[in-house]
Amino acid sequence: MEILLVVAPLAVPALGALAYAAAGWRRSTAGVAAVSAVLSLLAAAVLAGEVVTHGPLVVGALLRADAVSAFMLVVITAVAVLVAIATPAHLAAELAAGRIGSRTATWHAVLVQAFLAAMALAVLAADLGVLWVAVEATTIVTAFLVGQRRTRAAVEAAWKYVVICSAGIALALLGIVVLNHASARSGTGAGLDWAALAGASAHLDPGVTRIAIVLLVVGFGAKAGLAPLHAWLPDAHSQAPAPVSALMSGVLLSVAFYAVLRIKVISDGVLGPGFARALLLAAALASLLVAASLLIAQRDYKRMLAYSSIEHMGLLALGAAVGGPLATAAVLLHVLGHGLAKTVLFLGAGRVLQTTGTSRIAEVSGLAARQPVLAGSIGLGVLALVGLPPFSLFASELGIARAGFGSGIGWAMAVALLLVVVIGAALVNHTSRMLLGPPREAPGAAPVPRPLPRTTAVALVTGLLACVALGLSTGPLADLLGAAAEILSGAP
């Protein structure tokens, strides 16, 4: 039974990929992704209840599910459900417009399922080496998805993504090798097992571990979109198909940051909390500064959302730098809230692109008059993203700020809040220009008054309602959040 609970979130999307590879993408198979996502979400929920009640589940030497793993699985599968609901309408529009063929649609479906399986493996890995393999697999799979349109811009974005993320992953691999050396010298037999390394931290060589931690944080930080290795993110997210952009922003970045959180536990045990805090603070403030400076004059709404992702990864790094159960729980809640809100926005942006044919902010106006449901979803999504109540990002950002001002880094929190205000103002300004005002009448630039597909509307509204519900109460996730925060805070 334990094996089934741990393996199911990984096996279900893998079977979905095989189903699409065998049967192809067609109307009769379009629902396979949604069924796979819902089954995975149910499996994640059952697994979460099990680990909260009975503790971690271990399968062999390679897989382990604790509260952190279970929470990340909930994030991955919740976002996957929204994306799976909206994808059939997105691909149908692309097929109807002749931008893709049935073969490309099939590859899209296969690769998305493989992508979800790789992310599930990453958060279920008990071993740092297995995690690295899973993260590298997500890079390979998503590179094909980013270049799916086969335009010059899409192919360049895919190559840029591969080069920068491969450099980051190479640094992470070097860090793993160095950490393995420290582990071997300790004589504890911990190897690269997360839990064993955290338990053996008192025996690891501080000098060697310090080098490993820097390499690992920078390496996985590149995949998470943290500055200074963030340059791949705006191009990749703006060129990828909307459902893929939603998955990359909503969960891929968070899964990479999950690795950083695990590494921080080892770092705190060996070097004390100050070392990782300094690294994460520098990455957080640099990421927020990059996002603020490039969002002010942003002209492309998909790139605007991508830079917003850099901002939120910066906020996660800021919360992790603060540390402690309160900030860590807020970080995890932020991961879920950001994933849901950004999924709504990328799916909405994809629909805007399909109906207007442009991603330039200046060429989209009056959206509220032509497509009120789509415009309302995008408007509310941006309000969620800037951290207004009652959305969950308000609660998570408030939690990070409260913990930060109480932890002796008030100056960093003040700088971060100032940058967040600048970013919020830029997002609201750009979005209001798209939503309000008279509709453009110029051919090729005006929104075509086509109705929003029902499935897309369901995905957008469901995502927003989930953000509101989490903002009002974490409900059944409260115990899971608490247990995960204790693990990442180094509690025994």
Short mmCIF file of C-alpha atoms in Angstrom, two decimals:
data_model
loop_
_atom_site.label_atom_id
_atom_site.label_comp_id
_atom_site.label_asym_id
_atom_site.label_seq_id
_atom_site.Cartn_x
_atom_site.Cartn_y
_atom_site.Cartn_z
CA MET A 1 0.00 0.00 0.00
CA GLU A 2 2.83 2.41 0.86
CA ILE A 3 4.47 1.72 -2.48
CA LEU A 4 1.24 2.46 -4.33
CA LEU A 5 0.71 5.74 -2.45
CA VAL A 6 4.21 7.00 -3.23
CA VAL A 7 4.43 5.75 -6.80
CA ALA A 8 0.92 6.75 -7.95
CA PRO A 9 1.58 10.51 -8.43
CA LEU A 10 4.56 9.55 -10.58
CA ALA A 11 3.00 6.63 -12.45
CA VAL A 12 -0.32 8.23 -13.41
CA PRO A 13 1.13 10.98 -15.67
CA ALA A 14 3.67 8.50 -17.02
CA LEU A 15 0.78 6.27 -18.10
CA GLY A 16 -0.92 9.36 -19.54
CA ALA A 17 2.16 10.01 -21.68
CA LEU A 18 2.10 6.42 -22.93
CA ALA A 19 -1.62 6.69 -23.71
CA TYR A 20 -1.10 9.81 -25.81
CA ALA A 21 1.92 8.28 -27.53
CA ALA A 22 -0.18 5.26 -28.49
CA ALA A 23 -3.48 6.91 -29.37
CA GLY A 24 -2.43 10.43 -30.33
CA TRP A 25 -4.21 13.71 -29.63
CA ARG A 26 -7.79 13.72 -30.85
CA ARG A 27 -11.18 14.69 -29.55
CA SER A 28 -11.75 11.26 -27.97
CA THR A 29 -8.43 11.38 -26.08
CA ALA A 30 -8.49 15.06 -25.09
CA GLY A 31 -9.85 14.19 -21.65
CA VAL A 32 -7.01 11.83 -20.75
CA ALA A 33 -4.91 14.70 -19.40
CA ALA A 34 -7.75 15.90 -17.17
CA VAL A 35 -8.40 12.39 -15.85
CA SER A 36 -4.69 11.95 -15.21
CA ALA A 37 -4.46 15.28 -13.39
CA VAL A 38 -7.50 14.62 -11.21
CA LEU A 39 -6.29 11.12 -10.30
CA SER A 40 -2.87 12.55 -9.47
CA LEU A 41 -4.44 15.24 -7.29
CA LEU A 42 -6.48 12.60 -5.44
CA ALA A 43 -3.36 10.48 -4.99
CA ALA A 44 -1.47 13.49 -3.66
CA ALA A 45 -4.29 14.27 -1.22
CA VAL A 46 -4.36 10.70 0.10
CA LEU A 47 -0.58 10.68 0.40
CA ALA A 48 -0.67 14.01 2.25
CA GLY A 49 -3.14 12.63 4.79
CA GLU A 50 -1.02 9.54 5.27
CA VAL A 51 2.27 11.38 5.90
CA VAL A 52 0.64 13.86 8.27
CA THR A 53 -0.88 11.00 10.29
CA HIS A 54 1.88 8.38 10.15
CA GLY A 55 5.02 10.22 9.08
CA PRO A 56 7.23 9.77 6.00
CA LEU A 57 6.75 6.85 3.62
CA VAL A 58 9.87 5.26 2.15
CA VAL A 59 10.10 3.14 -1.01
CA GLY A 60 13.53 1.59 -1.39
CA ALA A 61 16.54 3.87 -1.29
CA LEU A 62 15.36 6.30 -3.95
CA LEU A 63 11.85 7.50 -3.07
CA ARG A 64 10.56 9.12 0.12
CA ALA A 65 7.38 11.07 0.73
CA ASP A 66 7.28 13.43 3.71
CA ALA A 67 5.06 16.43 4.35
CA VAL A 68 7.17 18.68 2.10
CA SER A 69 7.01 16.21 -0.78
CA ALA A 70 3.27 15.76 -0.32
CA PHE A 71 2.65 19.52 -0.26
CA MET A 72 4.64 20.01 -3.46
CA LEU A 73 2.67 17.19 -5.09
CA VAL A 74 -0.54 19.01 -4.17
CA VAL A 75 0.83 22.16 -5.84
CA ILE A 76 1.91 20.30 -8.99
CA THR A 77 -1.33 18.39 -9.40
CA ALA A 78 -3.61 21.34 -8.58
CA VAL A 79 -1.96 23.44 -11.28
CA ALA A 80 -2.01 20.44 -13.62
CA VAL A 81 -5.78 20.11 -13.21
CA LEU A 82 -6.36 23.74 -14.27
CA VAL A 83 -4.01 23.37 -17.23
CA ALA A 84 -5.59 20.08 -18.30
CA ILE A 85 -9.06 21.63 -18.27
CA ALA A 86 -7.99 24.53 -20.50
CA THR A 87 -5.61 22.71 -22.85
CA PRO A 88 -8.18 21.09 -25.24
CA ALA A 89 -9.66 24.48 -26.14
CA HIS A 90 -6.19 25.97 -26.55
CA LEU A 91 -4.98 23.20 -28.86
CA ALA A 92 -8.27 23.23 -30.79
CA ALA A 93 -7.80 26.93 -31.52
CA GLU A 94 -4.19 26.37 -32.57
CA LEU A 95 -5.21 23.50 -34.86
CA ALA A 96 -8.05 25.53 -36.36
CA ALA A 97 -5.70 28.44 -37.06
CA GLY A 98 -3.17 26.12 -38.69
CA ARG A 99 -0.38 27.07 -36.29
CA ILE A 100 0.14 23.43 -35.32
CA GLY A 101 -0.79 20.06 -36.77
CA SER A 102 -2.19 16.95 -35.13
CA ARG A 103 1.31 15.50 -34.78
CA THR A 104 2.48 18.55 -32.85
CA ALA A 105 -0.62 18.36 -30.66
CA THR A 106 0.20 14.74 -29.87
CA TRP A 107 3.78 15.58 -28.99
CA HIS A 108 2.52 18.43 -26.82
CA ALA A 109 0.28 16.04 -24.88
CA VAL A 110 2.99 13.41 -24.49
CA LEU A 111 5.64 15.87 -23.34
CA VAL A 112 3.35 17.63 -20.85
CA GLN A 113 2.52 14.30 -19.19
CA ALA A 114 6.22 13.37 -19.14
CA PHE A 115 6.97 16.80 -17.67
CA LEU A 116 4.47 16.22 -14.84
CA ALA A 117 5.94 12.78 -14.13
CA ALA A 118 9.46 14.26 -13.95
CA MET A 119 8.35 16.94 -11.51
CA ALA A 120 6.62 14.36 -9.33
CA LEU A 121 9.83 12.32 -9.31
CA ALA A 122 11.83 15.42 -8.31
CA VAL A 123 9.79 16.04 -5.17
CA LEU A 124 9.57 12.35 -4.26
CA ALA A 125 13.31 11.73 -4.63
CA ALA A 126 15.02 10.67 -1.42
CA ASP A 127 18.42 11.10 -3.01
CA LEU A 128 19.99 14.33 -4.23
CA GLY A 129 21.27 12.57 -7.34
CA VAL A 130 17.79 11.38 -8.31
CA LEU A 131 16.48 14.90 -7.80
CA TRP A 132 19.16 16.22 -10.16
CA VAL A 133 18.22 13.67 -12.82
CA ALA A 134 14.54 14.59 -12.53
CA VAL A 135 15.23 18.33 -12.78
CA GLU A 136 17.46 17.76 -15.80
CA ALA A 137 14.65 15.70 -17.36
CA THR A 138 12.27 18.65 -16.98
CA THR A 139 14.79 20.83 -18.84
CA ILE A 140 14.98 18.41 -21.78
CA VAL A 141 11.22 17.94 -22.01
CA THR A 142 10.29 21.61 -21.68
CA ALA A 143 12.92 22.70 -24.22
CA PHE A 144 10.88 20.95 -26.93
CA LEU A 145 7.67 22.53 -25.61
CA VAL A 146 9.18 26.04 -25.56
CA GLY A 147 10.20 25.67 -29.21
CA GLN A 148 6.88 24.08 -30.22
CA ARG A 149 5.83 26.95 -32.51
CA ARG A 150 9.10 26.60 -34.49
CA THR A 151 9.31 30.34 -35.09
CA ARG A 152 12.72 31.98 -34.95
CA ALA A 153 11.90 33.60 -31.59
CA ALA A 154 10.63 30.31 -30.14
CA VAL A 155 13.69 28.34 -31.26
CA GLU A 156 16.05 31.02 -29.91
CA ALA A 157 14.17 31.01 -26.60
CA ALA A 158 14.44 27.22 -26.40
CA TRP A 159 18.19 27.29 -27.03
CA LYS A 160 18.69 30.10 -24.52
CA TYR A 161 16.70 28.10 -22.00
CA VAL A 162 18.76 24.97 -22.60
CA VAL A 163 22.12 26.76 -22.45
CA ILE A 164 21.50 28.78 -19.28
CA CYS A 165 19.65 26.06 -17.40
CA SER A 166 22.24 23.47 -18.43
CA ALA A 167 24.94 25.75 -17.04
CA GLY A 168 22.99 26.00 -13.81
CA ILE A 169 22.34 22.27 -13.66
CA ALA A 170 26.04 21.64 -14.32
CA LEU A 171 26.89 23.81 -11.32
CA ALA A 172 24.37 21.87 -9.26
CA LEU A 173 25.95 18.58 -10.39
CA LEU A 174 29.36 19.85 -9.33
CA GLY A 175 27.86 20.80 -5.98
CA ILE A 176 26.44 17.30 -5.60
CA VAL A 177 29.87 15.80 -6.28
CA VAL A 178 31.47 18.07 -3.68
CA LEU A 179 28.73 17.34 -1.13
CA ASN A 180 29.10 13.62 -1.76
CA HIS A 181 32.82 14.01 -1.02
CA ALA A 182 31.99 15.71 2.28
CA SER A 183 29.50 12.97 3.06
CA ALA A 184 32.01 10.21 2.29
CA ARG A 185 34.67 11.84 4.48
CA SER A 186 32.23 12.11 7.39
CA GLY A 187 32.08 8.31 7.69
CA THR A 188 28.35 8.41 8.44
CA GLY A 189 27.26 6.56 5.32
CA ALA A 190 24.72 9.28 4.58
CA GLY A 191 25.55 9.35 0.88
CA LEU A 192 23.26 11.81 -0.89
CA ASP A 193 20.12 10.94 1.07
CA TRP A 194 18.30 14.12 2.17
CA ALA A 195 17.26 12.94 5.60
CA ALA A 196 20.57 11.21 6.33
CA LEU A 197 22.57 14.29 5.30
CA ALA A 198 20.45 16.51 7.54
CA GLY A 199 20.97 14.08 10.42
CA ALA A 200 24.72 13.83 9.79
CA SER A 201 25.26 17.57 9.43
CA ALA A 202 27.37 17.75 12.59
CA HIS A 203 29.92 15.41 10.95
CA LEU A 204 30.23 17.12 7.55
CA ASP A 205 33.32 19.20 6.83
CA PRO A 206 32.23 22.89 6.97
CA GLY A 207 34.73 24.11 4.37
CA VAL A 208 33.83 21.50 1.75
CA THR A 209 30.12 21.81 2.51
CA ARG A 210 30.30 25.60 2.10
CA ILE A 211 31.56 25.18 -1.47
CA ALA A 212 28.88 22.59 -2.22
CA ILE A 213 26.09 24.80 -0.86
CA VAL A 214 27.12 27.76 -3.02
CA LEU A 215 27.21 25.61 -6.15
CA LEU A 216 23.87 23.98 -5.36
CA VAL A 217 22.05 27.22 -4.52
CA VAL A 218 23.35 28.97 -7.64
CA GLY A 219 22.70 25.90 -9.81
CA PHE A 220 19.15 25.15 -8.73
CA GLY A 221 18.55 28.90 -8.34
CA ALA A 222 19.17 29.27 -12.08
CA LYS A 223 16.43 26.76 -12.79
CA ALA A 224 14.17 28.60 -10.32
CA GLY A 225 14.69 31.85 -12.22
CA LEU A 226 16.60 33.64 -9.49
CA ALA A 227 19.03 36.41 -10.46
CA PRO A 228 21.69 36.48 -11.80
CA LEU A 229 20.94 33.39 -13.97
CA HIS A 230 17.35 34.41 -14.74
CA ALA A 231 17.78 35.55 -18.37
CA TRP A 232 16.22 32.40 -19.86
CA LEU A 233 12.91 32.88 -18.09
CA PRO A 234 11.27 35.86 -19.93
CA ASP A 235 12.08 34.42 -23.36
CA ALA A 236 11.01 30.87 -22.53
CA HIS A 237 7.77 31.85 -20.80
CA SER A 238 6.78 34.31 -23.51
CA GLN A 239 7.41 31.89 -26.39
CA ALA A 240 6.02 28.69 -24.88
CA PRO A 241 2.36 27.74 -25.51
CA ALA A 242 0.12 29.17 -22.81
CA PRO A 243 -0.52 25.87 -20.96
CA VAL A 244 3.22 25.20 -20.89
CA SER A 245 3.96 28.73 -19.66
CA ALA A 246 1.45 28.13 -16.87
CA LEU A 247 3.15 24.89 -15.86
CA MET A 248 6.64 26.37 -16.07
CA SER A 249 5.77 29.41 -14.00
CA GLY A 250 3.30 27.70 -11.69
CA VAL A 251 5.29 24.61 -10.74
CA LEU A 252 8.61 24.18 -12.56
CA LEU A 253 10.16 27.20 -10.84
CA SER A 254 8.75 26.07 -7.50
CA VAL A 255 10.09 22.54 -7.89
CA ALA A 256 13.57 23.96 -8.52
CA PHE A 257 13.16 26.18 -5.46
CA TYR A 258 12.06 23.11 -3.49
CA ALA A 259 15.60 21.79 -4.04
CA VAL A 260 16.99 25.04 -2.62
CA LEU A 261 14.80 24.65 0.48
CA ARG A 262 16.09 21.09 1.03
CA ILE A 263 19.69 22.24 0.61
CA LYS A 264 19.12 25.03 3.12
CA VAL A 265 18.25 22.47 5.80
CA ILE A 266 21.65 20.80 5.30
CA SER A 267 23.43 24.15 5.17
CA ASP A 268 21.83 25.38 8.40
CA GLY A 269 22.85 22.17 10.17
CA VAL A 270 26.49 22.37 9.09
CA LEU A 271 27.17 26.11 8.80
CA GLY A 272 24.45 27.71 10.88
CA PRO A 273 21.56 29.80 9.48
CA GLY A 274 23.69 32.82 8.55
CA PHE A 275 25.44 31.34 5.49
CA ALA A 276 22.37 30.29 3.49
CA ARG A 277 20.55 33.42 4.65
CA ALA A 278 23.21 35.65 3.10
CA LEU A 279 23.10 33.74 -0.20
CA LEU A 280 19.32 33.79 -0.39
CA LEU A 281 19.03 37.44 0.64
CA ALA A 282 21.41 38.47 -2.15
CA ALA A 283 19.47 36.39 -4.71
CA ALA A 284 16.12 37.69 -3.43
CA LEU A 285 16.97 41.38 -3.57
CA ALA A 286 18.72 41.02 -6.94
CA SER A 287 15.67 39.20 -8.36
CA LEU A 288 13.25 41.82 -7.05
CA LEU A 289 15.44 44.62 -8.45
CA VAL A 290 15.61 42.95 -11.87
CA ALA A 291 11.85 42.43 -11.94
CA ALA A 292 11.07 46.01 -10.84
CA SER A 293 13.47 47.65 -13.30
CA LEU A 294 12.27 45.64 -16.30
CA LEU A 295 8.55 45.71 -15.52
CA ILE A 296 8.22 49.50 -15.45
CA ALA A 297 8.64 49.90 -19.23
CA GLN A 298 7.52 46.43 -20.24
CA ARG A 299 5.69 46.27 -23.59
CA ASP A 300 4.83 42.55 -23.86
CA TYR A 301 2.20 41.10 -21.55
CA LYS A 302 3.59 37.55 -21.57
CA ARG A 303 7.06 38.85 -20.69
CA MET A 304 5.37 40.98 -18.02
CA LEU A 305 4.05 37.81 -16.41
CA ALA A 306 7.47 36.18 -16.74
CA TYR A 307 9.20 39.04 -14.91
CA SER A 308 6.48 38.78 -12.28
CA SER A 309 7.57 35.16 -11.81
CA ILE A 310 11.11 36.37 -11.12
CA GLU A 311 9.65 38.71 -8.50
CA HIS A 312 7.81 35.90 -6.77
CA MET A 313 10.82 33.60 -6.80
CA GLY A 314 12.63 36.50 -5.15
CA LEU A 315 9.93 36.64 -2.48
CA LEU A 316 10.30 32.90 -1.90
CA ALA A 317 14.05 33.35 -1.48
CA LEU A 318 13.40 36.21 0.91
CA GLY A 319 11.08 34.07 3.03
CA ALA A 320 13.54 31.19 3.02
CA ALA A 321 16.30 33.56 4.10
CA VAL A 322 14.18 34.64 7.06
CA GLY A 323 13.67 30.99 8.06
CA GLY A 324 11.69 29.62 10.98
CA PRO A 325 8.27 27.92 10.95
CA LEU A 326 6.20 31.08 10.29
CA ALA A 327 8.23 32.30 7.31
CA THR A 328 8.61 28.79 5.91
CA ALA A 329 4.88 28.09 6.12
CA ALA A 330 4.29 31.43 4.39
CA VAL A 331 6.78 30.46 1.67
CA LEU A 332 4.97 27.19 1.02
CA LEU A 333 1.57 28.92 0.96
CA HIS A 334 3.08 31.45 -1.47
CA VAL A 335 4.23 28.61 -3.72
CA LEU A 336 0.66 27.33 -4.00
CA GLY A 337 -0.98 30.75 -4.33
CA HIS A 338 1.49 31.93 -6.96
CA GLY A 339 1.10 28.70 -8.90
CA LEU A 340 -2.69 29.07 -9.07
CA ALA A 341 -2.72 32.80 -9.84
CA LYS A 342 0.00 32.59 -12.47
CA THR A 343 -1.76 29.66 -14.12
CA VAL A 344 -4.92 31.74 -14.44
CA LEU A 345 -2.96 34.63 -15.92
CA PHE A 346 -0.93 32.62 -18.43
CA LEU A 347 -4.02 30.74 -19.59
CA GLY A 348 -5.83 34.06 -19.93
CA ALA A 349 -2.88 35.63 -21.75
CA GLY A 350 -2.83 32.69 -24.14
CA ARG A 351 -6.47 33.29 -24.99
CA VAL A 352 -5.79 37.02 -25.52
CA LEU A 353 -2.96 36.13 -27.89
CA GLN A 354 -5.17 33.76 -29.85
CA THR A 355 -7.94 36.34 -30.27
CA THR A 356 -5.81 39.44 -30.93
CA GLY A 357 -2.75 37.95 -32.62
CA THR A 358 -0.42 40.18 -30.65
CA SER A 359 1.37 40.05 -27.32
CA ARG A 360 2.11 43.77 -27.23
CA ILE A 361 0.38 45.64 -24.42
CA ALA A 362 -0.12 48.77 -26.51
CA GLU A 363 -2.04 46.84 -29.17
CA VAL A 364 -4.60 45.37 -26.77
CA SER A 365 -7.21 47.64 -25.23
CA GLY A 366 -10.86 47.53 -24.31
CA LEU A 367 -10.71 43.86 -23.47
CA ALA A 368 -13.32 44.33 -20.74
CA ALA A 369 -15.87 45.52 -23.27
CA ARG A 370 -15.26 42.67 -25.73
CA GLN A 371 -14.57 39.71 -23.43
CA PRO A 372 -15.71 40.53 -19.89
CA VAL A 373 -15.13 37.09 -18.35
CA LEU A 374 -11.61 36.84 -19.73
CA ALA A 375 -10.84 40.45 -18.80
CA GLY A 376 -12.28 40.00 -15.31
CA SER A 377 -10.22 36.87 -14.74
CA ILE A 378 -7.04 38.61 -15.86
CA GLY A 379 -7.82 41.68 -13.75
CA LEU A 380 -8.53 39.64 -10.63
CA GLY A 381 -5.50 37.47 -11.32
CA VAL A 382 -3.24 40.51 -11.36
CA LEU A 383 -4.82 41.77 -8.13
CA ALA A 384 -4.06 38.34 -6.62
CA LEU A 385 -0.52 38.56 -7.92
CA VAL A 386 0.16 41.96 -6.36
CA GLY A 387 -0.94 40.57 -3.02
CA LEU A 388 -4.31 42.17 -2.36
CA PRO A 389 -6.83 40.51 0.01
CA PRO A 390 -8.69 38.20 0.03
CA PHE A 391 -6.27 36.26 -2.19
CA SER A 392 -3.80 33.88 -0.59
CA LEU A 393 -0.73 35.82 -1.74
CA PHE A 394 -1.77 38.60 0.65
CA ALA A 395 -1.64 36.18 3.57
CA SER A 396 1.67 34.63 2.50
CA GLU A 397 3.39 37.96 1.85
CA LEU A 398 2.10 39.26 5.17
CA GLY A 399 3.52 36.17 6.89
CA ILE A 400 6.93 36.64 5.25
CA ALA A 401 6.98 40.34 6.17
CA ARG A 402 5.98 39.70 9.79
CA ALA A 403 8.63 37.05 10.22
CA GLY A 404 11.23 39.14 8.40
CA PHE A 405 10.82 42.27 10.50
CA GLY A 406 11.08 40.12 13.61
CA SER A 407 14.27 38.35 12.53
CA GLY A 408 16.77 41.20 12.46
CA ILE A 409 16.75 41.84 8.70
CA GLY A 410 14.26 44.68 8.73
CA TRP A 411 16.39 46.70 6.30
CA ALA A 412 16.14 43.95 3.68
CA MET A 413 12.40 43.64 4.21
CA ALA A 414 11.99 47.42 3.78
CA VAL A 415 13.93 47.36 0.50
CA ALA A 416 11.97 44.33 -0.69
CA LEU A 417 8.60 45.91 0.15
CA LEU A 418 9.56 49.08 -1.73
CA LEU A 419 10.42 47.02 -4.81
CA VAL A 420 7.20 45.01 -4.45
CA VAL A 421 5.18 48.24 -4.44
CA VAL A 422 6.94 49.40 -7.63
CA ILE A 423 6.29 46.03 -9.28
CA GLY A 424 2.64 46.05 -8.21
CA ALA A 425 2.10 49.54 -9.62
CA ALA A 426 3.69 48.52 -12.93
CA LEU A 427 1.55 45.39 -13.21
CA VAL A 428 -1.68 47.26 -12.46
CA ASN A 429 -0.79 50.05 -14.89
CA HIS A 430 0.02 47.72 -17.80
CA THR A 431 -2.99 45.49 -17.17
CA SER A 432 -5.44 48.39 -16.87
CA ARG A 433 -4.30 49.64 -20.29
CA MET A 434 -5.24 46.27 -21.76
CA LEU A 435 -8.56 45.88 -19.99
CA LEU A 436 -10.00 49.39 -20.02
CA GLY A 437 -10.61 52.03 -22.65
CA PRO A 438 -12.34 51.72 -26.01
CA PRO A 439 -11.70 48.56 -28.04
CA ARG A 440 -9.18 48.99 -30.84
CA GLU A 441 -10.77 48.84 -34.26
CA ALA A 442 -7.66 48.44 -36.42
CA PRO A 443 -7.63 45.16 -38.32
CA GLY A 444 -5.33 42.61 -36.76
CA ALA A 445 -5.07 44.51 -33.51
CA ALA A 446 -8.59 44.52 -32.13
CA PRO A 447 -9.87 41.74 -29.90
CA VAL A 448 -12.13 39.51 -31.94
CA PRO A 449 -15.44 39.14 -30.06
CA ARG A 450 -15.28 35.37 -29.88
CA PRO A 451 -16.72 33.73 -26.76
CA LEU A 452 -14.38 32.34 -24.16
CA PRO A 453 -14.48 28.51 -24.30
CA ARG A 454 -16.39 27.13 -21.33
CA THR A 455 -13.55 24.88 -20.25
CA THR A 456 -11.13 27.82 -20.25
CA ALA A 457 -13.60 29.88 -18.23
CA VAL A 458 -13.98 27.03 -15.74
CA ALA A 459 -10.19 26.80 -15.32
CA LEU A 460 -9.81 30.57 -14.82
CA VAL A 461 -12.66 30.90 -12.33
CA THR A 462 -11.69 27.76 -10.41
CA GLY A 463 -8.11 29.00 -10.05
CA LEU A 464 -9.25 32.36 -8.73
CA LEU A 465 -11.74 30.80 -6.30
CA ALA A 466 -9.00 28.52 -4.99
CA CYS A 467 -6.78 31.57 -4.41
CA VAL A 468 -9.58 33.25 -2.46
CA ALA A 469 -10.34 30.12 -0.44
CA LEU A 470 -6.68 29.75 0.53
CA GLY A 471 -6.60 33.41 1.49
CA LEU A 472 -9.51 32.94 3.87
CA SER A 473 -8.37 29.64 5.34
CA THR A 474 -5.82 26.95 4.62
CA GLY A 475 -8.48 24.46 5.74
CA PRO A 476 -7.40 20.82 5.35
CA LEU A 477 -3.92 21.96 4.26
CA ALA A 478 -3.16 23.52 7.65
CA ASP A 479 -1.69 20.39 9.23
CA LEU A 480 0.29 19.56 6.09
CA LEU A 481 1.68 23.10 5.93
CA GLY A 482 2.66 22.98 9.59
CA ALA A 483 4.40 19.64 9.25
CA ALA A 484 6.24 20.71 6.10
CA ALA A 485 7.36 23.97 7.71
CA GLU A 486 8.75 22.07 10.69
CA ILE A 487 10.80 19.80 8.42
CA LEU A 488 12.22 22.70 6.41
CA SER A 489 12.94 24.65 9.59
CA GLY A 490 15.15 21.85 10.81
CA ALA A 491 12.83 20.78 13.60
CA PRO A 492 13.68 17.31 14.96
#
